[in-house]
Amino acid sequence: MLESITPLLTDPAAWAALVTLVVMEVVLGIDNLIFISILSNKLPPEHRQRTRRIGIGLALIMRLGLLATIGWIVGLTTPVFDLGFHGETFDTSFSWRDLILIAGGLFLLWKATKEIHHAVDTTPSNDLLEKDKKDVVINNVGAAIFQIIILDLVFSVDSILTAVGMTEHVPIMMVAVIAAVTVMLLAADPLADFIDKNPTVVMLALGFLLMIGAVLIADGFGVHVPKGYIYAAMAFSALVEGLNMWSRNAKIRKTQAEEAARAALNKAETAEPGV
């Protein structure tokens, strides 16, 4: 093992591949992190951080496990059945990777739609992930972790196959995965707290998950949407929402300043007769 790693330490191309792969893995991990943040925020506060860490830890274990069976992972791209249609932008020759992406995309569409419905319709339901049901906390955590595992598998397969396409050195892939998951772990709590405190950001994040789900399904059917377009759209939407939040905060500060000025004026007017 050391004999295969030592030459990589002095190879500039290996370091360049590592840096590129770490950045790519961090970007790809954003989708996973958004889902984990939204799902964990449905739990009581005392269980959120633990659930996020378990989810991210499972993502690391799953990705390292997939790297350990790299030959099997590469084999997932081999077609298992064919419906006979082959176009330039659409293909019905399906591999296990395609089926996993389609299933994951459908799950994301279902989950994001369900969460949007819960956000819009405040009528209490019997959902296991309702925040105010303290008597089913164990089931809540279990349900959240189960759903996180499903999406971890989808994102892990996509992530590892992308890494395989960038480098053939498994040690580089492992270091990149560990670095990316470490960044996810550090960013998980601040991101989840930010999403929880800003309801409009929750809706935006759910919109991201809808888009990601649609892209996964399209990818499974052979329609490859460049990832750069997806993340550019997400960045633009986040920028617009940031400007909206800035505008709302400015209005709140202005209103508070006006109320403070009126209160000071009223106090001064009340004090004048006694002077």
Short mmCIF file of N, CA, C and O in Angstrom, two decimals, residues 116-175:
data_model
loop_
_atom_site.label_atom_id
_atom_site.label_comp_id
_atom_site.label_asym_id
_atom_site.label_seq_id
_atom_site.Cartn_x
_atom_site.Cartn_y
_atom_site.Cartn_z
N ILE A 116 -42.72 20.53 1.12
CA ILE A 116 -43.34 21.79 0.68
C ILE A 116 -44.81 21.82 1.10
O ILE A 116 -45.33 22.84 1.57
N HIS A 117 -45.49 20.70 0.94
CA HIS A 117 -46.90 20.61 1.36
C HIS A 117 -47.03 20.87 2.86
O HIS A 117 -47.92 21.61 3.29
N HIS A 118 -46.13 20.29 3.65
CA HIS A 118 -46.18 20.51 5.10
C HIS A 118 -45.89 21.97 5.45
O HIS A 118 -46.45 22.51 6.41
N ALA A 119 -45.00 22.61 4.69
CA ALA A 119 -44.67 24.01 4.96
C ALA A 119 -45.83 24.94 4.63
O ALA A 119 -46.05 25.96 5.30
N VAL A 120 -46.57 24.59 3.57
CA VAL A 120 -47.68 25.45 3.13
C VAL A 120 -48.94 25.17 3.93
O VAL A 120 -49.65 26.09 4.33
N ASP A 121 -49.21 23.88 4.19
CA ASP A 121 -50.40 23.47 4.94
C ASP A 121 -49.99 23.18 6.38
O ASP A 121 -49.32 22.19 6.66
N THR A 122 -50.37 24.07 7.29
CA THR A 122 -49.95 23.94 8.69
C THR A 122 -50.87 23.04 9.51
O THR A 122 -50.71 22.93 10.72
N THR A 123 -51.84 22.39 8.87
CA THR A 123 -52.75 21.50 9.59
C THR A 123 -51.97 20.31 10.14
O THR A 123 -51.22 19.67 9.38
N PRO A 124 -52.09 19.96 11.43
CA PRO A 124 -51.35 18.83 11.99
C PRO A 124 -51.66 17.54 11.25
O PRO A 124 -52.78 17.31 10.80
N SER A 125 -50.64 16.69 11.11
CA SER A 125 -50.81 15.41 10.43
C SER A 125 -50.24 14.31 11.30
O SER A 125 -49.73 14.53 12.39
N ASN A 126 -50.32 13.08 10.82
CA ASN A 126 -49.80 11.92 11.55
C ASN A 126 -48.40 11.54 11.10
O ASN A 126 -47.95 10.43 11.33
N ASP A 127 -47.70 12.45 10.43
CA ASP A 127 -46.37 12.15 9.91
C ASP A 127 -45.39 11.88 11.05
O ASP A 127 -45.41 12.56 12.08
N LEU A 128 -44.54 10.89 10.89
CA LEU A 128 -43.58 10.54 11.93
C LEU A 128 -42.57 11.63 12.20
O LEU A 128 -41.93 11.65 13.23
N LEU A 129 -42.40 12.54 11.24
CA LEU A 129 -41.37 13.56 11.41
C LEU A 129 -41.95 14.90 11.85
O LEU A 129 -41.35 15.94 11.64
N GLU A 130 -43.15 14.92 12.46
CA GLU A 130 -43.69 16.16 12.99
C GLU A 130 -42.88 16.55 14.21
O GLU A 130 -42.60 15.74 15.09
N LYS A 131 -42.53 17.83 14.31
CA LYS A 131 -41.65 18.30 15.38
C LYS A 131 -42.28 18.14 16.77
O LYS A 131 -41.60 17.90 17.74
N ASP A 132 -43.61 18.35 16.86
CA ASP A 132 -44.22 18.48 18.17
C ASP A 132 -44.68 17.16 18.78
O ASP A 132 -45.33 17.14 19.81
N LYS A 133 -44.32 16.04 18.17
CA LYS A 133 -44.75 14.76 18.71
C LYS A 133 -43.59 14.12 19.47
O LYS A 133 -42.83 13.34 18.94
N LYS A 134 -43.50 14.43 20.76
CA LYS A 134 -42.38 13.98 21.57
C LYS A 134 -42.44 12.48 21.87
O LYS A 134 -41.43 11.88 22.20
N ASP A 135 -43.65 11.88 21.78
CA ASP A 135 -43.77 10.48 22.14
C ASP A 135 -43.27 9.53 21.06
O ASP A 135 -43.22 8.33 21.27
N VAL A 136 -42.90 10.06 19.88
CA VAL A 136 -42.39 9.20 18.81
C VAL A 136 -41.01 9.65 18.38
O VAL A 136 -40.62 9.50 17.24
N VAL A 137 -40.23 10.20 19.34
CA VAL A 137 -38.91 10.71 19.01
C VAL A 137 -38.00 9.61 18.48
O VAL A 137 -37.27 9.80 17.51
N ILE A 138 -38.05 8.42 19.11
CA ILE A 138 -37.19 7.32 18.66
C ILE A 138 -37.53 6.95 17.22
O ILE A 138 -36.65 6.76 16.38
N ASN A 139 -38.83 6.86 16.92
CA ASN A 139 -39.23 6.56 15.56
C ASN A 139 -38.83 7.68 14.60
O ASN A 139 -38.47 7.44 13.46
N ASN A 140 -38.91 8.93 15.07
CA ASN A 140 -38.52 10.07 14.25
C ASN A 140 -37.06 9.94 13.83
O ASN A 140 -36.72 10.08 12.66
N VAL A 141 -36.19 9.72 14.82
CA VAL A 141 -34.76 9.62 14.54
C VAL A 141 -34.49 8.45 13.60
O VAL A 141 -33.72 8.56 12.64
N GLY A 142 -35.14 7.33 13.88
CA GLY A 142 -34.95 6.16 13.03
C GLY A 142 -35.41 6.41 11.60
O GLY A 142 -34.73 6.04 10.63
N ALA A 143 -36.58 7.07 11.46
CA ALA A 143 -37.09 7.37 10.12
C ALA A 143 -36.18 8.34 9.39
O ALA A 143 -35.92 8.20 8.19
N ALA A 144 -35.67 9.34 10.12
CA ALA A 144 -34.78 10.33 9.50
C ALA A 144 -33.49 9.66 9.03
O ALA A 144 -33.04 9.88 7.90
N ILE A 145 -32.89 8.83 9.88
CA ILE A 145 -31.64 8.16 9.51
C ILE A 145 -31.85 7.21 8.34
O ILE A 145 -31.01 7.12 7.44
N PHE A 146 -33.00 6.51 8.32
CA PHE A 146 -33.29 5.60 7.20
C PHE A 146 -33.35 6.37 5.88
O PHE A 146 -32.78 5.94 4.87
N GLN A 147 -34.03 7.52 5.88
CA GLN A 147 -34.14 8.31 4.65
C GLN A 147 -32.78 8.90 4.26
O GLN A 147 -32.46 9.01 3.07
N ILE A 148 -31.99 9.28 5.26
CA ILE A 148 -30.64 9.79 4.98
C ILE A 148 -29.79 8.70 4.34
O ILE A 148 -29.03 8.97 3.39
N ILE A 149 -29.91 7.46 4.82
CA ILE A 149 -29.14 6.35 4.25
C ILE A 149 -29.49 6.16 2.78
O ILE A 149 -28.61 5.94 1.93
N ILE A 150 -30.78 6.25 2.45
CA ILE A 150 -31.21 6.07 1.05
C ILE A 150 -30.54 7.10 0.16
O ILE A 150 -29.97 6.77 -0.89
N LEU A 151 -30.59 8.38 0.58
CA LEU A 151 -29.98 9.43 -0.25
C LEU A 151 -28.46 9.37 -0.21
O LEU A 151 -27.80 9.70 -1.20
N ASP A 152 -27.89 8.94 0.93
CA ASP A 152 -26.43 8.76 0.99
C ASP A 152 -25.97 7.78 -0.07
O ASP A 152 -24.94 7.99 -0.74
N LEU A 153 -26.73 6.71 -0.24
CA LEU A 153 -26.37 5.70 -1.24
C LEU A 153 -26.39 6.30 -2.64
O LEU A 153 -25.44 6.11 -3.42
N VAL A 154 -27.44 7.04 -2.96
CA VAL A 154 -27.56 7.64 -4.30
C VAL A 154 -26.42 8.61 -4.56
O VAL A 154 -25.73 8.53 -5.58
N PHE A 155 -26.22 9.54 -3.63
CA PHE A 155 -25.18 10.56 -3.82
C PHE A 155 -23.78 9.94 -3.77
O PHE A 155 -22.86 10.43 -4.45
N SER A 156 -23.61 8.88 -2.97
CA SER A 156 -22.29 8.24 -2.88
C SER A 156 -21.93 7.56 -4.19
O SER A 156 -20.80 7.68 -4.67
N VAL A 157 -22.88 6.84 -4.79
CA VAL A 157 -22.62 6.18 -6.06
C VAL A 157 -22.27 7.21 -7.13
O VAL A 157 -21.29 7.05 -7.88
N ASP A 158 -23.04 8.28 -7.20
CA ASP A 158 -22.78 9.33 -8.19
C ASP A 158 -21.42 9.98 -7.95
O ASP A 158 -20.64 10.23 -8.87
N SER A 159 -21.11 10.23 -6.67
CA SER A 159 -19.85 10.88 -6.31
C SER A 159 -18.65 10.01 -6.66
O SER A 159 -17.66 10.49 -7.24
N ILE A 160 -18.72 8.73 -6.31
CA ILE A 160 -17.58 7.83 -6.55
C ILE A 160 -17.37 7.60 -8.04
O ILE A 160 -16.23 7.59 -8.52
N LEU A 161 -18.45 7.44 -8.79
CA LEU A 161 -18.30 7.25 -10.23
C LEU A 161 -17.71 8.48 -10.90
O LEU A 161 -16.94 8.39 -11.86
N THR A 162 -18.06 9.65 -10.39
CA THR A 162 -17.47 10.89 -10.91
C THR A 162 -15.98 10.93 -10.58
O THR A 162 -15.15 11.33 -11.42
N ALA A 163 -15.63 10.51 -9.36
CA ALA A 163 -14.22 10.49 -8.96
C ALA A 163 -13.42 9.51 -9.82
O ALA A 163 -12.29 9.79 -10.22
N VAL A 164 -14.02 8.35 -10.13
CA VAL A 164 -13.34 7.35 -10.97
C VAL A 164 -13.03 7.94 -12.34
O VAL A 164 -11.99 7.64 -12.95
N GLY A 165 -13.91 8.80 -12.82
CA GLY A 165 -13.68 9.41 -14.12
C GLY A 165 -12.59 10.46 -14.12
O GLY A 165 -12.12 10.88 -15.19
N MET A 166 -12.15 10.90 -12.93
CA MET A 166 -11.14 11.95 -12.85
C MET A 166 -9.75 11.43 -12.52
O MET A 166 -8.75 12.05 -12.88
N THR A 167 -9.67 10.32 -11.82
CA THR A 167 -8.36 9.75 -11.47
C THR A 167 -8.50 8.25 -11.29
O THR A 167 -9.57 7.75 -10.95
N GLU A 168 -7.39 7.55 -11.52
CA GLU A 168 -7.40 6.10 -11.36
C GLU A 168 -6.77 5.66 -10.04
O GLU A 168 -6.70 4.48 -9.74
N HIS A 169 -6.32 6.63 -9.23
CA HIS A 169 -5.62 6.32 -7.99
C HIS A 169 -6.60 6.30 -6.82
O HIS A 169 -7.14 7.34 -6.43
N VAL A 170 -6.84 5.14 -6.26
CA VAL A 170 -7.79 5.00 -5.15
C VAL A 170 -7.37 5.80 -3.92
O VAL A 170 -8.22 6.41 -3.26
N PRO A 171 -6.06 5.85 -3.53
CA PRO A 171 -5.69 6.68 -2.37
C PRO A 171 -6.09 8.14 -2.53
O PRO A 171 -6.52 8.78 -1.56
N ILE A 172 -5.95 8.69 -3.75
CA ILE A 172 -6.36 10.08 -3.98
C ILE A 172 -7.87 10.22 -3.77
O ILE A 172 -8.34 11.18 -3.14
N MET A 173 -8.63 9.26 -4.26
CA MET A 173 -10.09 9.31 -4.08
C MET A 173 -10.46 9.26 -2.60
O MET A 173 -11.34 9.99 -2.14
N MET A 174 -9.77 8.40 -1.84
CA MET A 174 -10.08 8.27 -0.42
C MET A 174 -9.78 9.55 0.35
O MET A 174 -10.58 9.99 1.17
N VAL A 175 -8.62 10.14 0.07
CA VAL A 175 -8.26 11.40 0.74
C VAL A 175 -9.27 12.49 0.38
O VAL A 175 -9.70 13.27 1.24
#
